[in-house]
Coordinates of C-alpha atoms and ligand atoms in Angstrom, one line a residue:
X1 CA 0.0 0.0 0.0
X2 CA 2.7 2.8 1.1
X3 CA 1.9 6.3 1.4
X4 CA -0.4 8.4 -1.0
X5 CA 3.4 9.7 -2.8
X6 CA 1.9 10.7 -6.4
X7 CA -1.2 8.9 -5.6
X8 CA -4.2 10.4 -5.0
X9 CA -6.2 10.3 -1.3
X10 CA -9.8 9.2 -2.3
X11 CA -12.7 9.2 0.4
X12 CA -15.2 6.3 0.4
X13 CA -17.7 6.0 3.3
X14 CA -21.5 6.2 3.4
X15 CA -23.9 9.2 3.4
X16 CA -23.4 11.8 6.1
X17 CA -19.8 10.8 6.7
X18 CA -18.6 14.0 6.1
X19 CA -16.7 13.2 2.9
X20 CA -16.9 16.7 1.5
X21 CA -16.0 18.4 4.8
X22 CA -12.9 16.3 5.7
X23 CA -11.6 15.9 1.7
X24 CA -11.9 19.8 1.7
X25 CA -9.6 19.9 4.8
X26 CA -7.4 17.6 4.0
X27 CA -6.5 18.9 0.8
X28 CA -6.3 22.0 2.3
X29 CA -3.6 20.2 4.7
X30 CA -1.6 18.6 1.8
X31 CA -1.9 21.6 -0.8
X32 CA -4.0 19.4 -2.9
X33 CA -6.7 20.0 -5.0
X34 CA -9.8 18.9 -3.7
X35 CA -12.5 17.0 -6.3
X36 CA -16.1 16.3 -4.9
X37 CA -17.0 13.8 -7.7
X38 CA -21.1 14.6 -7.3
X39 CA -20.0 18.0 -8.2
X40 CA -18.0 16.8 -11.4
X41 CA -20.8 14.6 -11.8
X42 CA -23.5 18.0 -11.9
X43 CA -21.1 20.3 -13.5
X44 CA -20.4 17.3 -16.3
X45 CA -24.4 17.0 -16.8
X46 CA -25.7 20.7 -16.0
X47 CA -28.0 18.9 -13.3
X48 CA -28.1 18.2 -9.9
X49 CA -27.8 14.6 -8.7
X50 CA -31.3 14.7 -7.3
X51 CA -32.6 15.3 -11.0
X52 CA -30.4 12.3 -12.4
X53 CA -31.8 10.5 -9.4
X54 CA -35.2 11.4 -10.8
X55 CA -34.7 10.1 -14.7
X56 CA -32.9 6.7 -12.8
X57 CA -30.6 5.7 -10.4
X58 CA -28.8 4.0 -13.6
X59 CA -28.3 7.4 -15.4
X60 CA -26.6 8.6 -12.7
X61 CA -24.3 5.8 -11.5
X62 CA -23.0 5.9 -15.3
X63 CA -22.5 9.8 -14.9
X64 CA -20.6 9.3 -11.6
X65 CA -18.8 6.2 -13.2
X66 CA -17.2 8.5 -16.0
X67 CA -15.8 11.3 -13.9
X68 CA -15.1 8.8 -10.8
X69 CA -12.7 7.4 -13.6
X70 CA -12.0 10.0 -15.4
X71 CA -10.9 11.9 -12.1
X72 CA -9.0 9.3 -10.3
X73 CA -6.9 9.0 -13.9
X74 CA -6.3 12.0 -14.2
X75 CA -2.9 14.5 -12.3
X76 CA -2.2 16.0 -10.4
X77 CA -3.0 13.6 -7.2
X78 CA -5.9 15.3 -5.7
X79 CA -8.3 14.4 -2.3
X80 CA -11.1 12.9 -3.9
X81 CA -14.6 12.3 -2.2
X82 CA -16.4 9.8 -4.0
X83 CA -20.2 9.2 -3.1
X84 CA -21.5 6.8 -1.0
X85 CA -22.5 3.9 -3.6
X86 CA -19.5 4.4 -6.1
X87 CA -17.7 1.0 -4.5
X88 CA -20.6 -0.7 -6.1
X89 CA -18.6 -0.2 -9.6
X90 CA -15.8 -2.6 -10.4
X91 CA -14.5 0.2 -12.3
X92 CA -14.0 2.3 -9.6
X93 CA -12.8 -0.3 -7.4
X94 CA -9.9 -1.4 -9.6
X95 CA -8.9 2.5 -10.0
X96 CA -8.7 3.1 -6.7
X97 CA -6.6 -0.1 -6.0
X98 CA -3.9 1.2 -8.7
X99 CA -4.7 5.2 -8.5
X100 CA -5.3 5.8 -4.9
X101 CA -5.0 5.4 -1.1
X102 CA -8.4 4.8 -0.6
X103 CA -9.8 5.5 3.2
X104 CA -13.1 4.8 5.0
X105 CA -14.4 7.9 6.8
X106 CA -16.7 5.8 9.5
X107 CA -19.8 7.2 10.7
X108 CA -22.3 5.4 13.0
X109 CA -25.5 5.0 11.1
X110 CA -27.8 6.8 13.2
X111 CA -25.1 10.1 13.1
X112 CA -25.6 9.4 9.2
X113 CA -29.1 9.6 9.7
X114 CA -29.7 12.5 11.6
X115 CA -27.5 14.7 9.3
X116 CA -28.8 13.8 6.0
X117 CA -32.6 13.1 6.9
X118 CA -33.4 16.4 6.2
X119 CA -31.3 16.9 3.0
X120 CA -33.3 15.9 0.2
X121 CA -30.8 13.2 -0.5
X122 CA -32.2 10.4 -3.0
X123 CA -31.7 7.5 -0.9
X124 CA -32.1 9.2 2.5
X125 CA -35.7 9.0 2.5
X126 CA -36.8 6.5 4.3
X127 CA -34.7 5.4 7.3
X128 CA -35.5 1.9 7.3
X129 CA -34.3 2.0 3.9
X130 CA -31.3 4.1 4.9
X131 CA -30.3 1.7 7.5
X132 CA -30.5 -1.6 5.3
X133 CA -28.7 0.1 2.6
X134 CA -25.9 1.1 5.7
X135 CA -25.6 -2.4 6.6
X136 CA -25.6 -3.8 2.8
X137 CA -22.7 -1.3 2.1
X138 CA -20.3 -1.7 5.1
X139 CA -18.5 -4.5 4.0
X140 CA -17.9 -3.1 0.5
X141 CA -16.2 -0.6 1.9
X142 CA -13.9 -2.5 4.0
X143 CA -12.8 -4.7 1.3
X144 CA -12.2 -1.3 -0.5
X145 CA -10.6 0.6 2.1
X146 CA -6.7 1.0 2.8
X147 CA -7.4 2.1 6.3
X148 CA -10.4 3.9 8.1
X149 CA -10.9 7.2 10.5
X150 CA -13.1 9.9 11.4
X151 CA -11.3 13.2 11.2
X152 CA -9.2 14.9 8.6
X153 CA -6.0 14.1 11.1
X154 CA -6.9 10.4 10.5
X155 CA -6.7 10.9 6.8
X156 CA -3.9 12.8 6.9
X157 CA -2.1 10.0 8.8
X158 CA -3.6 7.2 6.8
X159 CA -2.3 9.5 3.4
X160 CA 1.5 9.1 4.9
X161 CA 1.0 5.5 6.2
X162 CA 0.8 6.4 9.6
X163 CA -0.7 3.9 12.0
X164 CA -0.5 5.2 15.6
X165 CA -2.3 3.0 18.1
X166 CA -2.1 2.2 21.7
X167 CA -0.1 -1.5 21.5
X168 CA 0.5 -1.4 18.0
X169 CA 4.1 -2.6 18.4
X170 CA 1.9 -5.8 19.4
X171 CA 0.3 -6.1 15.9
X172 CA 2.9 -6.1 14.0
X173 CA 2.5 -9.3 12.0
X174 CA -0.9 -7.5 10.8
X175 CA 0.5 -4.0 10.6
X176 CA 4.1 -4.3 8.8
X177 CA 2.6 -4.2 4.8
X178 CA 2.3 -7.6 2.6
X179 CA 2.7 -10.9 3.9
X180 CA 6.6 -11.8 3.2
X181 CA 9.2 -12.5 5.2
X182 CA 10.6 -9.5 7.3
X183 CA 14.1 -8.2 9.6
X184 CA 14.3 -6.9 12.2
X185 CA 16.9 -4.1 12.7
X186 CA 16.8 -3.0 16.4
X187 CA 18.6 -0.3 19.0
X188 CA 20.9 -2.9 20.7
X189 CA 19.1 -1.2 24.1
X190 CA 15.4 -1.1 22.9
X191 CA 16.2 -4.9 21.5
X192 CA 17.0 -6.0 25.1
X193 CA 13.7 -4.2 26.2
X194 CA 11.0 -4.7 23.8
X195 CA 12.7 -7.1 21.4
X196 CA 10.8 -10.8 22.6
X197 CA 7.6 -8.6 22.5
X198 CA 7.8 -7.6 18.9
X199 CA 9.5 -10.5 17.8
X200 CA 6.6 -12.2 19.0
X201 CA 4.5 -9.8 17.2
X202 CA 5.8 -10.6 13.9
X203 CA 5.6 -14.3 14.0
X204 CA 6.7 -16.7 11.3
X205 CA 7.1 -13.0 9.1
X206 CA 10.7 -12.7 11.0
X207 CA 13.2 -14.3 9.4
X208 CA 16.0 -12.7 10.8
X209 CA 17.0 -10.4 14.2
X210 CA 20.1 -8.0 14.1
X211 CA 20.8 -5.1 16.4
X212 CA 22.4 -1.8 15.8
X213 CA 24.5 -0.1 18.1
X214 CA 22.3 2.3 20.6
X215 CA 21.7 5.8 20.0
X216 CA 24.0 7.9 17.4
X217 CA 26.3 4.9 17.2
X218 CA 24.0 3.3 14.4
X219 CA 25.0 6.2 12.0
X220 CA 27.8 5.2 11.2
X221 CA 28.7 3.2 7.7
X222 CA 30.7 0.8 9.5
X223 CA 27.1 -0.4 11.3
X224 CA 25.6 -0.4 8.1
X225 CA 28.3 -2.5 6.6
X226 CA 27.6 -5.1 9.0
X227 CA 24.0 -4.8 8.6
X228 CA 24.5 -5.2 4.4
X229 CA 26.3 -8.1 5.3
X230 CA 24.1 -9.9 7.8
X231 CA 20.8 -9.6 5.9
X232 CA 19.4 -12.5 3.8
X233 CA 16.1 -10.8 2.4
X234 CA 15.1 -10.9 -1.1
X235 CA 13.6 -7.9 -2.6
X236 CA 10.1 -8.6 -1.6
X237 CA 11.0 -9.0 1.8
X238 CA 10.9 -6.0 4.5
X239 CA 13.3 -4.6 6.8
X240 CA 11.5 -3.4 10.2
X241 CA 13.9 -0.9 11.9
X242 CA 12.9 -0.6 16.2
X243 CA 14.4 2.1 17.9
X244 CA 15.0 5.8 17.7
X245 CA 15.4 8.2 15.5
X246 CA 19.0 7.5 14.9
X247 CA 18.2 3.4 14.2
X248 CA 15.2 4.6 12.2
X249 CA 17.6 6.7 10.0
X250 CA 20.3 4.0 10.2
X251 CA 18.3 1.4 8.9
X252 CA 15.9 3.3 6.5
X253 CA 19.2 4.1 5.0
X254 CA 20.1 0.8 4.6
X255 CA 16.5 -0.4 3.7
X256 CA 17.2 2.4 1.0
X257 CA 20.6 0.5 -0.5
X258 CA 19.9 -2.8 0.2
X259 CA 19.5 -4.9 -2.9
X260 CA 18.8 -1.1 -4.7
X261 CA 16.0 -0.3 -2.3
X262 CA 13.5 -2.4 -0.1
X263 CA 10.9 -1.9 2.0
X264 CA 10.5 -1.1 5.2
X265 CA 8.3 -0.1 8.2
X266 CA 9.7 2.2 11.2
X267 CA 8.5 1.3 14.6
X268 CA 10.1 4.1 16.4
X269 CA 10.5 4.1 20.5
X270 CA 11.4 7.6 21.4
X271 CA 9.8 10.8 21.5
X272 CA 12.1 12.1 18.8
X273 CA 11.0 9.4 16.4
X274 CA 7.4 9.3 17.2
X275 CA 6.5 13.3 16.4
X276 CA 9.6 13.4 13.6
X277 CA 12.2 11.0 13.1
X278 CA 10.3 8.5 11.5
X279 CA 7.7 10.0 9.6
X280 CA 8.2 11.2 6.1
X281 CA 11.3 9.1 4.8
X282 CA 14.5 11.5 5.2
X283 CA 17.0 8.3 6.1
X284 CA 20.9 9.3 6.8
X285 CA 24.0 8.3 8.4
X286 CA 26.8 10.4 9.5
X287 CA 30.2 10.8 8.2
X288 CA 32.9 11.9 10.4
X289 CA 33.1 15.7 9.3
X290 CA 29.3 16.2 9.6
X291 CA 25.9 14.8 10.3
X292 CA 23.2 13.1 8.2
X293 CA 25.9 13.6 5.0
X294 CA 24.7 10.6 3.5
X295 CA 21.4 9.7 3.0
X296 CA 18.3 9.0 1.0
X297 CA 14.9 10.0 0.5
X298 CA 13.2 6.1 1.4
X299 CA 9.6 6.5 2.5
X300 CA 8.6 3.5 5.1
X301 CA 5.9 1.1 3.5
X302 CA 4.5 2.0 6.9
X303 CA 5.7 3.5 10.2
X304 CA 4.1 2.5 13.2
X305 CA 3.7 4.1 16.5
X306 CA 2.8 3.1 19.5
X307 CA 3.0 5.3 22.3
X308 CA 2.9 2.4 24.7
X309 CA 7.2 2.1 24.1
X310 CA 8.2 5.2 25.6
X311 CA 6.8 3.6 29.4
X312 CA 10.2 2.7 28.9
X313 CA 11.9 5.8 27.5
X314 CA 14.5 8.2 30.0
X315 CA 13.5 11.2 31.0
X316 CA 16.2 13.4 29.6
X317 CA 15.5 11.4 26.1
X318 CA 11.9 12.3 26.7
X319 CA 13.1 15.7 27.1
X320 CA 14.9 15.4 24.1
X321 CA 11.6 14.9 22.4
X322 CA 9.7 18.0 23.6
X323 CA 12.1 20.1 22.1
X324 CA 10.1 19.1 18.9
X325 CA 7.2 18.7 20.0
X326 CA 7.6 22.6 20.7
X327 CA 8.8 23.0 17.3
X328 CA 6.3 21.5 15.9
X329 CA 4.0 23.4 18.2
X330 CA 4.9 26.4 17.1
X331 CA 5.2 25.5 13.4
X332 CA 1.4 24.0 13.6
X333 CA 0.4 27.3 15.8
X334 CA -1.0 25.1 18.5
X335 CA 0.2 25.0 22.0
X336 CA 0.5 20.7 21.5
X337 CA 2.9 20.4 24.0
X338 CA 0.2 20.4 26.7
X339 CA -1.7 17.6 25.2
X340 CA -1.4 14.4 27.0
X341 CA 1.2 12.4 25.9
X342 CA -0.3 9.8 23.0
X343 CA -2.8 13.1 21.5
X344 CA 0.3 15.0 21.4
X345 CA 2.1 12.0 19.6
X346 CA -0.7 11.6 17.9
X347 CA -1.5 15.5 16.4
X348 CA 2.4 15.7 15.8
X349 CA 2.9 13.0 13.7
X350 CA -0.1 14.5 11.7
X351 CA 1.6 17.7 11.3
X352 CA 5.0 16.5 10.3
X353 CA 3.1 14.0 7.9
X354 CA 1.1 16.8 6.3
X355 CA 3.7 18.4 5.7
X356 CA 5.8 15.8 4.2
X357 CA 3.3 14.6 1.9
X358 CA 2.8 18.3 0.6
X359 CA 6.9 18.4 0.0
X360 CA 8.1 14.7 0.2
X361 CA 11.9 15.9 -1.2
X362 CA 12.2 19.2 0.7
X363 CA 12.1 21.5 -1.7
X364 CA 9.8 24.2 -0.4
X365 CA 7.0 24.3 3.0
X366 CA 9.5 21.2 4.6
X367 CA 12.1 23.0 4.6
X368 CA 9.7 24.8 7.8
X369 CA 11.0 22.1 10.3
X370 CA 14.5 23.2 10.1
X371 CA 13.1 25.5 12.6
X372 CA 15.9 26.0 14.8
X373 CA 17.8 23.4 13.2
X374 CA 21.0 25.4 11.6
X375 CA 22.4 26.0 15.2
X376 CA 21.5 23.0 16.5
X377 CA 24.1 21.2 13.7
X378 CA 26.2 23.7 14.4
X379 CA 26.3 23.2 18.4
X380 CA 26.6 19.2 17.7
X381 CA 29.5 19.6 15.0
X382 CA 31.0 21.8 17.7
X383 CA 30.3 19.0 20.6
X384 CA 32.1 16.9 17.8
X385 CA 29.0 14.9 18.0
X386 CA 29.5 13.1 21.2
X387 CA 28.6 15.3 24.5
X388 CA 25.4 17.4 23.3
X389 CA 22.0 15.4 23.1
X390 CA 20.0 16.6 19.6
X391 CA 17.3 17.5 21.7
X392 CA 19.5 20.1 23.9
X393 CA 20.8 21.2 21.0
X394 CA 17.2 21.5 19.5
X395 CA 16.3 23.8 22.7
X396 CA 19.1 25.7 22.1
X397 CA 18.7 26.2 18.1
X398 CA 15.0 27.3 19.0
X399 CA 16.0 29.9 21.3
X400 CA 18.2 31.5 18.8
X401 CA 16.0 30.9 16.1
X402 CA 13.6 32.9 17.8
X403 CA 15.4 35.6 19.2
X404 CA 16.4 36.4 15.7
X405 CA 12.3 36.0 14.8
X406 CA 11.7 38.3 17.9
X407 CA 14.6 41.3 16.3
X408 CA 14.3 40.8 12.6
X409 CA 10.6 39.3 11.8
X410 CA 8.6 41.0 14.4
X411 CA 7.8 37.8 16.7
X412 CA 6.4 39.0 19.8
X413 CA 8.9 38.5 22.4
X414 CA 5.9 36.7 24.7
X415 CA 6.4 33.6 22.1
X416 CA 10.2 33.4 23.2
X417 CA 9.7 33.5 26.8
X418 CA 6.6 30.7 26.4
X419 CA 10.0 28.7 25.0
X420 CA 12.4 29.7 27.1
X421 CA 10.4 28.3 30.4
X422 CA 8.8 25.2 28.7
X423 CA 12.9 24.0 27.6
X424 CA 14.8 26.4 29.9
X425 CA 17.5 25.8 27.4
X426 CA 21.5 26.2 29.3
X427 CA 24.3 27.3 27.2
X428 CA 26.2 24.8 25.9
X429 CA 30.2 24.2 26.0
X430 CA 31.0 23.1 22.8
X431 CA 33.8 24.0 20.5
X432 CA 33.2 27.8 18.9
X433 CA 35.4 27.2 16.0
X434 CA 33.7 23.8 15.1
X435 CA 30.4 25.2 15.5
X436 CA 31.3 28.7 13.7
X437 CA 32.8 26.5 11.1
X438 CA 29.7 24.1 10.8
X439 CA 27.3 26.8 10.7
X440 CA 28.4 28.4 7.3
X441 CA 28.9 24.9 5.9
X442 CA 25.5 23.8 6.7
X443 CA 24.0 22.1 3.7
X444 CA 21.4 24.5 3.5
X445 CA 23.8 27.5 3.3
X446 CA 23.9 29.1 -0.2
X447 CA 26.5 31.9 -1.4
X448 CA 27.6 31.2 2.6
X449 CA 25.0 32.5 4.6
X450 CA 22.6 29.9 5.8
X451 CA 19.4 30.0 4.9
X452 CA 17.3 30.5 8.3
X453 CA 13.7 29.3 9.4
X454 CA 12.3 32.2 11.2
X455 CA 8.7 33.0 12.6
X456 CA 6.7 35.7 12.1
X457 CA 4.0 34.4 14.3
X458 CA 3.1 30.7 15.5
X459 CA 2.0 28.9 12.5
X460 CA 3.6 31.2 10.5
X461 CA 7.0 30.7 9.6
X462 CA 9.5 32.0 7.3
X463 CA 11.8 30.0 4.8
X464 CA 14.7 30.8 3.6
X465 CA 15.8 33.9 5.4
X466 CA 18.8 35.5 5.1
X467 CA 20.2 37.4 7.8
X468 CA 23.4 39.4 8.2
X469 CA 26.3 37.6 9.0
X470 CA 26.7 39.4 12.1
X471 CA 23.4 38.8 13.5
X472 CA 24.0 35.1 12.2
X473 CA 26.9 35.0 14.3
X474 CA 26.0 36.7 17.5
X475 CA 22.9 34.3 17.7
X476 CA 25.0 30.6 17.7
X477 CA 27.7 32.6 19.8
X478 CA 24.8 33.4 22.7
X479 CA 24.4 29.3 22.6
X480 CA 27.7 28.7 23.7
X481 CA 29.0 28.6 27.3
X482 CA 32.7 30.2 28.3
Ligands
NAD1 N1 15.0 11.6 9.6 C1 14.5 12.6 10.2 O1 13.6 13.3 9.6 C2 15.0 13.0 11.5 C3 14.3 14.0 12.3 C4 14.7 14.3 13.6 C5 15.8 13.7 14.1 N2 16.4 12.7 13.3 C6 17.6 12.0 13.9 O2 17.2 11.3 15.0 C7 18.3 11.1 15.9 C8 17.9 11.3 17.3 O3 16.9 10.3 17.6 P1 16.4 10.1 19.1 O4 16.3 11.3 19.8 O5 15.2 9.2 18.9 O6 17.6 9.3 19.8 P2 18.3 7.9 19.6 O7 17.8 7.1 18.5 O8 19.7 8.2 19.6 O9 17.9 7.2 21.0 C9 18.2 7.8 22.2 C10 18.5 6.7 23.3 O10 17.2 6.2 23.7 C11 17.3 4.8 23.8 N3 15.9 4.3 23.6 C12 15.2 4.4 22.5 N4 14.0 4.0 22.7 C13 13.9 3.6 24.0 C14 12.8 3.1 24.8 N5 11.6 2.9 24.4 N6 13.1 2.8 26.1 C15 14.4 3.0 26.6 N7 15.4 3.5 25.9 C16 15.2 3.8 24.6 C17 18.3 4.4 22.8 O11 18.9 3.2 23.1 C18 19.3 5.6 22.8 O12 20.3 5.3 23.8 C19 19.4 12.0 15.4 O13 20.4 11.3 14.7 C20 18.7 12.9 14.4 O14 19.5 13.4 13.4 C21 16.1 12.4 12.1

């Protein structure tokens, strides 16, 4: 199934599910054009469904055949709300199977019912009638569906291949795509925590169990070597990568290689890889002059979260991990880091996959969760990437990433402060060379002034600023203890 890359999202679901509504949003969410097929259908026929209703329910299942066709066929990939009886046509059924990811909005029939009685709708007369048709209908749409929700945040997650559930690190032999064999690619720590339970999970799937080092370690191509070496899979097989966001980067890299490219599901177990990390298919390894310097764009068949793992998780990782969560906060305009922990997972992940899906090779709105980033590199090149967590160093990037927002974009200062006490960032004592050095080699630096994220307000930031050296300067310098 994968993610809807190039592939349109198309709505299926029964009357009164809210199709329109939540396909309007959602494409609103992934810059998408949003196609209401009854209204392709009316503007197609220059009448209203009700009158094509009126000649026969015939005429206007072949209208809505047509443009359902004709639409999902067509480019660019579009949100596309189909009407609730289109999954009668085989047509339509075999176009969505190769055109789209296809996903059930669920309604409970008598919500159904009490929005559309009123409407006028053809067959949302009679409620008895209504109700049979309900039941006769459900299991059409199963068959049809690629996964289910209610709200636009569930589509959005189910557009990216996003399953985040409550012990869904327990499902995995349902949950990890297809049915062939699979690795499994672990942080040698989180292997020696939750390794029997997912192992179990997979079942006669797992054909193989290999560990990475823990934490930062896995980024190395000497790990990834051994991990080349040690696998057995064929290319229909499936590497699942258990860990953080550095084994999720280690091993999507190497699902990425591997054999020219396999697939794979992330099942990430920190903070850091449940709101980012593992969401939207950046994949890297370090090389020892700089981070995430090799790499590949490698989005996972499916990544799957379950909040459930980080019972486990440290508390300074899990501080770590609320250093985006703010970011993202900020970036999204919504105070989510006061949600409780698996909503905030939840509404992150959503974010971060939105935004993905609208820029899956970062060539625009993505570039938006750099937020704070460019000094963060810096201060971890200047920590020569041992002694400063990425999370600290995300607290600290912020910070300056703001205080330039609050001089040279007209953030009110209020914002900053908010920050300030929610990750009381500390100066750092890292290397100033390094990290002066790092900063105006960043790989987003053109002509050799980096390219900041700024905001101008939250949910409204700025790409691709450039500030005056000075200023540039002054801000990573204010990072740095001594
Ligand atoms: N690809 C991307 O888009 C992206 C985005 C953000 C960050 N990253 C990368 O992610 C990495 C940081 O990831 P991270 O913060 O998740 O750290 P990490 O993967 O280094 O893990 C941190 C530590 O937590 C331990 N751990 C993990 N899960 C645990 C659990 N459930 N219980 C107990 N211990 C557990 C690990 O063994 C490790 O020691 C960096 O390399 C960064 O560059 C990538």
């Amino acid at each position: 199934v994968g993610a809807a890359l190039g592939k349109h999202v198309a709505l299926i679901g029964f009357m009164g599910a809210g199709k329109t509504t939540v396909g309007a949003e959602v494409a609103e969410r992934l810059g998408r054009p949003f196609v209401d097929v009854d209204r392709r259908v009316e503007d197609a026929t220059g009448t209203t469904v009700a009158k094509l209703f009126q000649q026969s329910e015939a005429t206007f299942r072949a209208a809505e055949t047509a443009q359902a066709l004709r639409t999902l066929r067509s480019r660019p990939a579009a949100v596309i709300a189909l009407g609730g009886g289109a999954v009668n046509s085989d047509q339509i059924r075999a176009a969505l199977r190769q055109h789209a990811v296809t996903v059930l909005l669920e309604v409970p029939v008598d919500e159904a019912w009490r929005r559309v009685r009123r409407g006028g709708r053809p067959l949302a007369q009679d409620e008895l009638h209504f109700r049979a048709l309900y039941e006769k209908r459900r299991p059409l749409y199963e068959a049809c569906a690629d996964a289910r929700g209610r709200t636009a945040e569930d589509v959005v997650l189910a557009a990216g291949a996003v399953h985040v559930g409550h012990g869904a690190s327990e499902l995995l032999g349902e949950l990890v795509p297809g049915t062939g064999p699979v690795a499994l690619v672990a942080d040698s720590r989180v292997a020696g925590i939750h390794g029997p339970k997912v192992q179990s999970a997979l079942g006669e799937r797992l054909v193989s169990s290999h560990q990475l080092p823990a934490g930062e370690d896995a980024k190395t191509l000497a790990a990834c070597e051994r991990l080349w070496a040690e696998l057995s899979l064929e290319r229909h097989g499936t590497l699942v990568a258990l860990g953080g966001g550095a084994t999720t980067d280690a091993a999507g890299f190497v699902a990425a290689t591997y054999l020219r490219g396999i697939a794979w599901a992330a099942v990430p177990s920190t903070l850091v890889g449940q709101v980012d990390a593992a969401i939207g298919g950046k994949t890297a390894v370090n090389l020892p002059h700089g981070k995430n310097l090799l790499g590949a764009f490698h989005w996972p068949a499916r990544t799957i979260i379950d909040p459930a793992l980080l019972a486990t998780l440290p508390a300074d990782e899990r501080a770590n991990g609320m250093a985006e969560v703010v970011k993202t906060g900020l970036l999204a305009g919504q105070p989510l880091w006061e949600l409780a922990e698996a909503e905030l997972v939840r509404r992150c992940a959503a974010f971060k996959t939105a935004l993905c899906l609208r820029d899956p090779y970062e060539r625009g709105p993505r570039t938006a969760l750099n937020l704070g980033h460019t000094f963060a590199h810096a201060l971890e090149a200047g920590a020569r990437y041992v002694s400063l967590p990425h999370g600290r160093a995300v607290a600290l990037g912020l910070q300056a990433a703001l205080r330039l927002s609050v001089e040279h974009a007209g953030l009110d200062h209020s914002v900053l402060e908010q920050v300030e006490q929610l990750l009381d960032p500390q100066p750092a004592a890292v290397d100033r060379g390094l990290a002066h050095a790092a900063l105006f080699r960043d790989k987003k630096a053109t002509g050799g002034t980096p390219r900041l994220v700024l905001l101008e307000r939250p949910g409204r930031p700025l790409i691709g600023v450039e500030l005056p050296e000075a200023a540039v300067h002054g801000a990573l310098d204010a990072l740095i203890a001594g």
